JSON list of C-alpha atoms in Angstrom, two decimals:
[
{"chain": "W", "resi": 17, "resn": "UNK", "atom": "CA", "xyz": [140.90, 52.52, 20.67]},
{"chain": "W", "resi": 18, "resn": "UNK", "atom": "CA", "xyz": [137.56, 51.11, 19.46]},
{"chain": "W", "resi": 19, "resn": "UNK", "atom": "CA", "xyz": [137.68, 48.37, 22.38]},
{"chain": "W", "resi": 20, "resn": "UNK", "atom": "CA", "xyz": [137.95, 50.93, 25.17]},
{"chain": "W", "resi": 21, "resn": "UNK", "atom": "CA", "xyz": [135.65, 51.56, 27.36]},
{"chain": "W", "resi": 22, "resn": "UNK", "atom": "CA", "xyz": [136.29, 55.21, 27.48]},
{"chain": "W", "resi": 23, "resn": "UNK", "atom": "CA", "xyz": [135.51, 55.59, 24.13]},
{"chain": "W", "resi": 24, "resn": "UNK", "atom": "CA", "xyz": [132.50, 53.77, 24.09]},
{"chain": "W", "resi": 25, "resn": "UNK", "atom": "CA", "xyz": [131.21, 55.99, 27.19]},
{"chain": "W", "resi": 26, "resn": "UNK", "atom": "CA", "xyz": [131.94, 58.79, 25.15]},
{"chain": "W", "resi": 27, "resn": "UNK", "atom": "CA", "xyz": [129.83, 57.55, 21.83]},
{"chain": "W", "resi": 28, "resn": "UNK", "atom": "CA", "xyz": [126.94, 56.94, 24.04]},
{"chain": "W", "resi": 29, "resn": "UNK", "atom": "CA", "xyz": [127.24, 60.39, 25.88]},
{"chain": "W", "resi": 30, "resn": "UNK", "atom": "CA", "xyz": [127.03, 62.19, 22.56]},
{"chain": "W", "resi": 31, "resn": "UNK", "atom": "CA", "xyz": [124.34, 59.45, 21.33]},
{"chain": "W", "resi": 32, "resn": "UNK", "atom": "CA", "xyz": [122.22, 60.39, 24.16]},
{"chain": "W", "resi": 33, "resn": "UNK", "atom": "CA", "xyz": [122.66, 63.79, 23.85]},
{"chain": "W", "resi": 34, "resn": "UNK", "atom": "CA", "xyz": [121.47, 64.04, 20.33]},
{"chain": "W", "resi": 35, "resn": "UNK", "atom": "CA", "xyz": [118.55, 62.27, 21.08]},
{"chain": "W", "resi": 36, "resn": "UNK", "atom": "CA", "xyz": [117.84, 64.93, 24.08]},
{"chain": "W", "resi": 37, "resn": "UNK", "atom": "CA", "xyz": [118.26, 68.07, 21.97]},
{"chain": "W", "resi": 38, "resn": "UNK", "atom": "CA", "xyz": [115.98, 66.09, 19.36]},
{"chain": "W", "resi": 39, "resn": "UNK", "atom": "CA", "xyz": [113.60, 65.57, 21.95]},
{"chain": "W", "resi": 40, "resn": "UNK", "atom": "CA", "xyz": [114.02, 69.19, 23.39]},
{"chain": "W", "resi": 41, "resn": "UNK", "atom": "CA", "xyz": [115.07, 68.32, 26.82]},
{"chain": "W", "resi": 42, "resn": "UNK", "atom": "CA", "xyz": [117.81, 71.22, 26.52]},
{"chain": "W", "resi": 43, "resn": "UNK", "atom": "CA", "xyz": [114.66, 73.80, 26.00]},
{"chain": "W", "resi": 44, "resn": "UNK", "atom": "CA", "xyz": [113.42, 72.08, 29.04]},
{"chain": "W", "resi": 45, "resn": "UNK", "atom": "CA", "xyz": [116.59, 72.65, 31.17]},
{"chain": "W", "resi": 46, "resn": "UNK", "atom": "CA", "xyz": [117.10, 75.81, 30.25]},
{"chain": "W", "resi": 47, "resn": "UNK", "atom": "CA", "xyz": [113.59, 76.82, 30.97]},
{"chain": "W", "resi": 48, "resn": "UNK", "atom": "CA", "xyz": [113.62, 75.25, 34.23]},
{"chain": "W", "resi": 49, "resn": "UNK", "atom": "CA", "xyz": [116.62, 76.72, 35.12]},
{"chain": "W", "resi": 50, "resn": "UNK", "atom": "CA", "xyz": [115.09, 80.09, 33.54]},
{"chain": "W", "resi": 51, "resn": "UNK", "atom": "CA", "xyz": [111.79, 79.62, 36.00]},
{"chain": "W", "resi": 52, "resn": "UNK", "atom": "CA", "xyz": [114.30, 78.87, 38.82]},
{"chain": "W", "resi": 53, "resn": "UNK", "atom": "CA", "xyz": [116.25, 82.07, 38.14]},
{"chain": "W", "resi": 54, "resn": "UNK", "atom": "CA", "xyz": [113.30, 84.11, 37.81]},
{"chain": "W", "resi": 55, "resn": "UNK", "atom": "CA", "xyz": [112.04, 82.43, 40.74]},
{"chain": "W", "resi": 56, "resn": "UNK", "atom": "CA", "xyz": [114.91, 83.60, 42.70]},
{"chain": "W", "resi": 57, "resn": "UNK", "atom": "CA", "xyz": [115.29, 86.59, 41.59]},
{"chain": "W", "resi": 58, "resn": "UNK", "atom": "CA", "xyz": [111.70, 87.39, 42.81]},
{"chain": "W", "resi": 59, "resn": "UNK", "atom": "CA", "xyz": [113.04, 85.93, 46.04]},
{"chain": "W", "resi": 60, "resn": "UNK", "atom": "CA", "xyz": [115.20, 88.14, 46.02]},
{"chain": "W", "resi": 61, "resn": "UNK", "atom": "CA", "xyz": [113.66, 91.38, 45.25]},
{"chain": "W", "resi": 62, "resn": "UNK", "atom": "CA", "xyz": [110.94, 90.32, 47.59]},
{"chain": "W", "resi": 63, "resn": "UNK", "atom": "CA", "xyz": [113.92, 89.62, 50.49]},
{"chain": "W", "resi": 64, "resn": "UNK", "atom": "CA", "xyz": [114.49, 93.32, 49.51]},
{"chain": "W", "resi": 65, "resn": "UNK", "atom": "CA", "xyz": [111.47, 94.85, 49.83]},
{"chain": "W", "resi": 66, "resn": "UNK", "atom": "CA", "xyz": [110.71, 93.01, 53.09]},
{"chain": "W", "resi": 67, "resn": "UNK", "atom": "CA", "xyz": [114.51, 94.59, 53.95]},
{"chain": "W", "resi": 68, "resn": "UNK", "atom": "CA", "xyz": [113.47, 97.96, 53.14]},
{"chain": "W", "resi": 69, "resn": "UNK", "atom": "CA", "xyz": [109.97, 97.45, 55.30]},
{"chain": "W", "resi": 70, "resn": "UNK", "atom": "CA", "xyz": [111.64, 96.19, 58.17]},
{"chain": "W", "resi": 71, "resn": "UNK", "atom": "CA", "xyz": [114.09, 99.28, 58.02]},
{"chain": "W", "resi": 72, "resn": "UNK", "atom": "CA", "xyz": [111.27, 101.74, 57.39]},
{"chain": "W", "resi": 73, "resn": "UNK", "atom": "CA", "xyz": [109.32, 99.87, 60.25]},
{"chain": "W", "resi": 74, "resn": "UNK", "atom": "CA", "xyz": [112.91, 100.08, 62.28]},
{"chain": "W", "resi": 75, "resn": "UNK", "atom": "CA", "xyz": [112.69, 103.72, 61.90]},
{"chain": "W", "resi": 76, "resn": "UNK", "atom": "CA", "xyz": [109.21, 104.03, 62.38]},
{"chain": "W", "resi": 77, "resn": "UNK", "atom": "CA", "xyz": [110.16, 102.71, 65.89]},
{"chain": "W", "resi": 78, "resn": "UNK", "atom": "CA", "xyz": [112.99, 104.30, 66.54]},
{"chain": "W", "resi": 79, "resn": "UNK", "atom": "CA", "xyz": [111.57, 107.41, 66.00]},
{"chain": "W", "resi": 80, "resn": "UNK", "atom": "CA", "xyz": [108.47, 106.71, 68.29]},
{"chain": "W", "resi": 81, "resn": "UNK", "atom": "CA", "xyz": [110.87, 105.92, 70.99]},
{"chain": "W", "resi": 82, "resn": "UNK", "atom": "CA", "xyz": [112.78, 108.88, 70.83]},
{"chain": "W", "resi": 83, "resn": "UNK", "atom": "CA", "xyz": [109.02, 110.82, 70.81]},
{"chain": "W", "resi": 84, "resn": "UNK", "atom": "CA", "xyz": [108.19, 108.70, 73.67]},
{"chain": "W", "resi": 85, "resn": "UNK", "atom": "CA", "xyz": [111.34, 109.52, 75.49]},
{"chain": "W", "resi": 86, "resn": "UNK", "atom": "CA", "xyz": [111.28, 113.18, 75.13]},
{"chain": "W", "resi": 87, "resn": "UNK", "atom": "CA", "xyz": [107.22, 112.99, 76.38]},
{"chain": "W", "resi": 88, "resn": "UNK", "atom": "CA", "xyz": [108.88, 111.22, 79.67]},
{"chain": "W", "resi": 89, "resn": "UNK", "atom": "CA", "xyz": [111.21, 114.01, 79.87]},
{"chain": "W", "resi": 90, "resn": "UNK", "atom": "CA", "xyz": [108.65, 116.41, 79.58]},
{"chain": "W", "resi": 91, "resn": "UNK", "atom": "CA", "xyz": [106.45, 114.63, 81.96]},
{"chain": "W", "resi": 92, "resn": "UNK", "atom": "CA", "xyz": [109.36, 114.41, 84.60]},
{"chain": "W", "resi": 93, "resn": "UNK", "atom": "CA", "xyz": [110.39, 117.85, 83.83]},
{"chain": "W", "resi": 94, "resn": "UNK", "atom": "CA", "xyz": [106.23, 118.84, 84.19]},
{"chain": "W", "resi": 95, "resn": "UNK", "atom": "CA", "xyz": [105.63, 117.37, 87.23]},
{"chain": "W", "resi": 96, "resn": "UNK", "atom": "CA", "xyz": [109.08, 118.23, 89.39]},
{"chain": "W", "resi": 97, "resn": "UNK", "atom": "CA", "xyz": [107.91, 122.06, 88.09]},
{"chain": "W", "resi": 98, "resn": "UNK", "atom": "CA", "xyz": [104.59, 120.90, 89.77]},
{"chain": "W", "resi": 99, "resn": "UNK", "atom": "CA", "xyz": [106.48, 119.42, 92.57]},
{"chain": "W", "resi": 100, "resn": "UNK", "atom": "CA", "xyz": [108.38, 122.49, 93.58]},
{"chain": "W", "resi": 101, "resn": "UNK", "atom": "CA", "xyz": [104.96, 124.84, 92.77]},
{"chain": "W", "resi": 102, "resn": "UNK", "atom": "CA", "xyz": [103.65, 122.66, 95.85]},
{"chain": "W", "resi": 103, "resn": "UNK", "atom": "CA", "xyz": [106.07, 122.96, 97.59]},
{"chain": "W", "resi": 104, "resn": "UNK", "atom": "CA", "xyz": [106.60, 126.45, 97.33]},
{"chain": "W", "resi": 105, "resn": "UNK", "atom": "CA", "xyz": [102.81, 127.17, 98.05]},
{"chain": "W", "resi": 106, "resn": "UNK", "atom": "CA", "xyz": [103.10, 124.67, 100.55]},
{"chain": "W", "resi": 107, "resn": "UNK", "atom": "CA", "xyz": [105.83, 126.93, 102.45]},
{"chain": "W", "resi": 108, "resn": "UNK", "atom": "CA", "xyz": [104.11, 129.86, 101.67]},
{"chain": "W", "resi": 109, "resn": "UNK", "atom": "CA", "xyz": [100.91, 128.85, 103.13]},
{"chain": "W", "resi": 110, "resn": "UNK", "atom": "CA", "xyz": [102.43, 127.86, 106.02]},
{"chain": "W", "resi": 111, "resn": "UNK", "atom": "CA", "xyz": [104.98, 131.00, 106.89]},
{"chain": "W", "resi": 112, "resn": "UNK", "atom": "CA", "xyz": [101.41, 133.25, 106.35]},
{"chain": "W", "resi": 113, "resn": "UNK", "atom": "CA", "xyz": [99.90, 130.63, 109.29]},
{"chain": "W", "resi": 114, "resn": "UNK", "atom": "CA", "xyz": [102.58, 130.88, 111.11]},
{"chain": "W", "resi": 115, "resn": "UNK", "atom": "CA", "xyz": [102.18, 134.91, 110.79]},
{"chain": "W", "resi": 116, "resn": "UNK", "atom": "CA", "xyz": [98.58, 134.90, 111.33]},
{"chain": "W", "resi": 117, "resn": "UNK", "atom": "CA", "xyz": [98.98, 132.46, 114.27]},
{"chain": "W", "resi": 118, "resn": "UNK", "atom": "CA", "xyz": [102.09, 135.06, 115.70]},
{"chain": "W", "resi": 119, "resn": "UNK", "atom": "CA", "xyz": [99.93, 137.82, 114.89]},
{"chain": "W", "resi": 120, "resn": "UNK", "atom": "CA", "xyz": [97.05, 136.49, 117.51]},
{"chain": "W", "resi": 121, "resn": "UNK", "atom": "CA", "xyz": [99.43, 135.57, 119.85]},
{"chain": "W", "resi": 122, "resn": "UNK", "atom": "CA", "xyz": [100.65, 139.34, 119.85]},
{"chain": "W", "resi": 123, "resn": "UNK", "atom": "CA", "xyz": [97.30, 140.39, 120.43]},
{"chain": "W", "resi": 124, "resn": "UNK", "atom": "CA", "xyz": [96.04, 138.51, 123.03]},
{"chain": "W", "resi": 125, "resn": "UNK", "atom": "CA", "xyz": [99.12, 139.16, 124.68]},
{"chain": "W", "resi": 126, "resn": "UNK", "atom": "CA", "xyz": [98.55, 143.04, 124.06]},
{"chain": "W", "resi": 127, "resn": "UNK", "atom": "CA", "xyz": [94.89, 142.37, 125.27]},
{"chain": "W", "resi": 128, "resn": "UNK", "atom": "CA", "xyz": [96.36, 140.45, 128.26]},
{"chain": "W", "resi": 129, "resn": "UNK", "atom": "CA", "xyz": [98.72, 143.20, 128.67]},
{"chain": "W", "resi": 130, "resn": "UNK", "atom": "CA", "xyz": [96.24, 146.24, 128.79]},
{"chain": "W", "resi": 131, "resn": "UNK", "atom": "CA", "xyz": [93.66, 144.52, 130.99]},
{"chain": "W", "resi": 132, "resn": "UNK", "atom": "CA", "xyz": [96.69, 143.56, 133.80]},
{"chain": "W", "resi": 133, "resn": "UNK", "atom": "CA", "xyz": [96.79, 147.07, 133.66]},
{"chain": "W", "resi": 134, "resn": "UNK", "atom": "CA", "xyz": [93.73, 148.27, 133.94]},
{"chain": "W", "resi": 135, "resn": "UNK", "atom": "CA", "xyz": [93.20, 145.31, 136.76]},
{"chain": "W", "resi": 136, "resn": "UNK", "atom": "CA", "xyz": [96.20, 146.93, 138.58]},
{"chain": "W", "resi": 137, "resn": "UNK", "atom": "CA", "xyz": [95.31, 150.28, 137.92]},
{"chain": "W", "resi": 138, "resn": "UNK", "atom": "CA", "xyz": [92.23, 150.12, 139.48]},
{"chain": "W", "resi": 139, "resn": "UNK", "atom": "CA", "xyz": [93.58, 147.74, 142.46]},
{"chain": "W", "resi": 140, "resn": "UNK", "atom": "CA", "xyz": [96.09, 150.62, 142.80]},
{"chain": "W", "resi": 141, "resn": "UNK", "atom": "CA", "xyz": [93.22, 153.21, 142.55]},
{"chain": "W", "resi": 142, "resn": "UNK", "atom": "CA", "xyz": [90.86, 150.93, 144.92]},
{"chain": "W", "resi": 143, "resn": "UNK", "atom": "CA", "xyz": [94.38, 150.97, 147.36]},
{"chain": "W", "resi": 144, "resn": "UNK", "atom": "CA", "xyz": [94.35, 154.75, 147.36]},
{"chain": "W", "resi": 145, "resn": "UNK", "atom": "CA", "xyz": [91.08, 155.41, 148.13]},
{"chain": "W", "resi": 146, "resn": "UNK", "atom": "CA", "xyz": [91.12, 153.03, 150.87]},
{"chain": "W", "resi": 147, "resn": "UNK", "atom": "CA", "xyz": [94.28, 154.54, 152.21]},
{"chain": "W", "resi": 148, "resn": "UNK", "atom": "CA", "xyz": [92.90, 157.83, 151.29]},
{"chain": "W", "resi": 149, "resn": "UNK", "atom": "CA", "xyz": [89.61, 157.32, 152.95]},
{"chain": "W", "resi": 150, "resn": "UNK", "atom": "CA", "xyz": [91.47, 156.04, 156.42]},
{"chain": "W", "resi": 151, "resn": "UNK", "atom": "CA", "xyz": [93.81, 159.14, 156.68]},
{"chain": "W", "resi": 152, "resn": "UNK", "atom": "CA", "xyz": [91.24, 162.04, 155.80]},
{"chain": "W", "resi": 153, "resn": "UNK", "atom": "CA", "xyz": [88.90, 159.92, 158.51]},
{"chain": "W", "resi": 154, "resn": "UNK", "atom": "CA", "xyz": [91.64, 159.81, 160.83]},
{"chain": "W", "resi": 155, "resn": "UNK", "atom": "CA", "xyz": [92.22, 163.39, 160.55]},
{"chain": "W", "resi": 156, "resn": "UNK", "atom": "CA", "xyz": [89.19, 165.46, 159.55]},
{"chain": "W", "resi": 157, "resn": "UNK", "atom": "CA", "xyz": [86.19, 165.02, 160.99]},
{"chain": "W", "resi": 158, "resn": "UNK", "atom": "CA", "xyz": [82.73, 166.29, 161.30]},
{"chain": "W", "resi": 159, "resn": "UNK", "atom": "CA", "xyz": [79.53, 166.84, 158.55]},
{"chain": "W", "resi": 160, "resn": "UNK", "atom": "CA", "xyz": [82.02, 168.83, 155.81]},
{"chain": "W", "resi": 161, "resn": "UNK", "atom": "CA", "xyz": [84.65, 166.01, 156.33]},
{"chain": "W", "resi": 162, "resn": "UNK", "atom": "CA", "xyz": [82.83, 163.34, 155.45]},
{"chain": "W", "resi": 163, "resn": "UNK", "atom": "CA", "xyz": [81.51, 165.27, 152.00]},
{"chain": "W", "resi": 164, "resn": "UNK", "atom": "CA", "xyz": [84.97, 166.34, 151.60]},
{"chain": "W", "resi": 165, "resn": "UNK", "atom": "CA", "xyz": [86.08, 162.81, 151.10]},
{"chain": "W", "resi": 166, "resn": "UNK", "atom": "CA", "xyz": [83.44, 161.63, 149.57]},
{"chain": "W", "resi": 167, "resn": "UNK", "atom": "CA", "xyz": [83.30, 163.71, 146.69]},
{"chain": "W", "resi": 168, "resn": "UNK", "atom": "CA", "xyz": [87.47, 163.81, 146.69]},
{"chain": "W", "resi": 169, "resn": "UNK", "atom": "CA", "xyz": [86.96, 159.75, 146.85]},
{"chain": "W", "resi": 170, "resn": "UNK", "atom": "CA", "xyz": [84.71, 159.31, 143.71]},
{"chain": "W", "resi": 171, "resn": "UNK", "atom": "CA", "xyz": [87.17, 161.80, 141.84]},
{"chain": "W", "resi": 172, "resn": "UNK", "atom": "CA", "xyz": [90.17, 159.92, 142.48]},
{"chain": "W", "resi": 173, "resn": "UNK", "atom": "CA", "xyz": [88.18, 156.74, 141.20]},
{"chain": "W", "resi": 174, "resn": "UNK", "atom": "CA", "xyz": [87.30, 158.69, 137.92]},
{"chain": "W", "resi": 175, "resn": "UNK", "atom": "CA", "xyz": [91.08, 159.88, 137.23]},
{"chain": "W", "resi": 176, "resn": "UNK", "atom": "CA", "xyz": [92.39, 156.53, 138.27]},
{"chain": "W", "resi": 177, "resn": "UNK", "atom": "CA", "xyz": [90.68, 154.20, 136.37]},
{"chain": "W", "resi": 178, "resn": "UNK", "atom": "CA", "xyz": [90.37, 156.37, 132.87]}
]
């Protein structure tokens, strides 16, 4: 047993750890390890915190978009109100045109009307006395005739033409 090497590897592994703890390497591994715990537990808290940002600024977003997306359903909603407001003014404005345009059109027609009348009123009235005039000539004659129809003529041109 003394002449393996097994043995001998083992002397020297407990050799050279005596002199380490006699040194105080071991309170130098197990602060380094210590720092690199710490160290990673700070990486890790900090990995949380940026977690928690990131959902916070998530959220943040999330909610914006939803704001944003009921604004562009109010918008849309806004201006097809606006949309059919035009549109209904639009018709409206044009049916009281389309009145006030058939309203003139009735009364130049009515105006057209009365003066065809009154133009054949007093072509039919003109035609009378004409007629009038030839048959009293025809058969009345002398100084009292011709008054006769003269003042007979200029009445039947008043009641004609009023």
């Amino acid at each position: 047993m003394l002449f393996d090497a097994e043995f001998w590897v083992a002397v020297a592994f407990v050799v050279f750890c005596g002199i380490v703890w006699r040194a105080g390497g071991f309170h130098q591994i197990v602060a380094g390890l210590d720092k690199r715990g710490d160290r990673v537990r700070k990486e890790l808290d900090e990995a949380r915190r940026l977690r928690e940002e990131a959902a916070a600024v998530l959220a943040d977003y999330q909610r914006r978009r939803a704001e944003a997306e009921r604004e562009a359903a109010a918008i849309v909603a806004s201006a097809r109100e606006e949309a059919e407001a035009a549109a209904a003014e639009g018709h409206a404005r044009l049916n009281e045109f389309v009145e006030r345009r058939t309203r003139a059109a009735e009364a130049k027609i009515a105006q057209a009307e009365a003066q065809a009348t009154a133009e054949v009123r007093a072509a039919a009235a003109e035609a009378a006395v004409r007629v009038s005039e030839t048959i009293l000539r025809e058969k009345v004659s002398g100084e009292a005739a011709q008054d006769l129809i003269r003042r007979s003529l200029g009445e039947i041109r008043t009641r004609l033409r009023a």
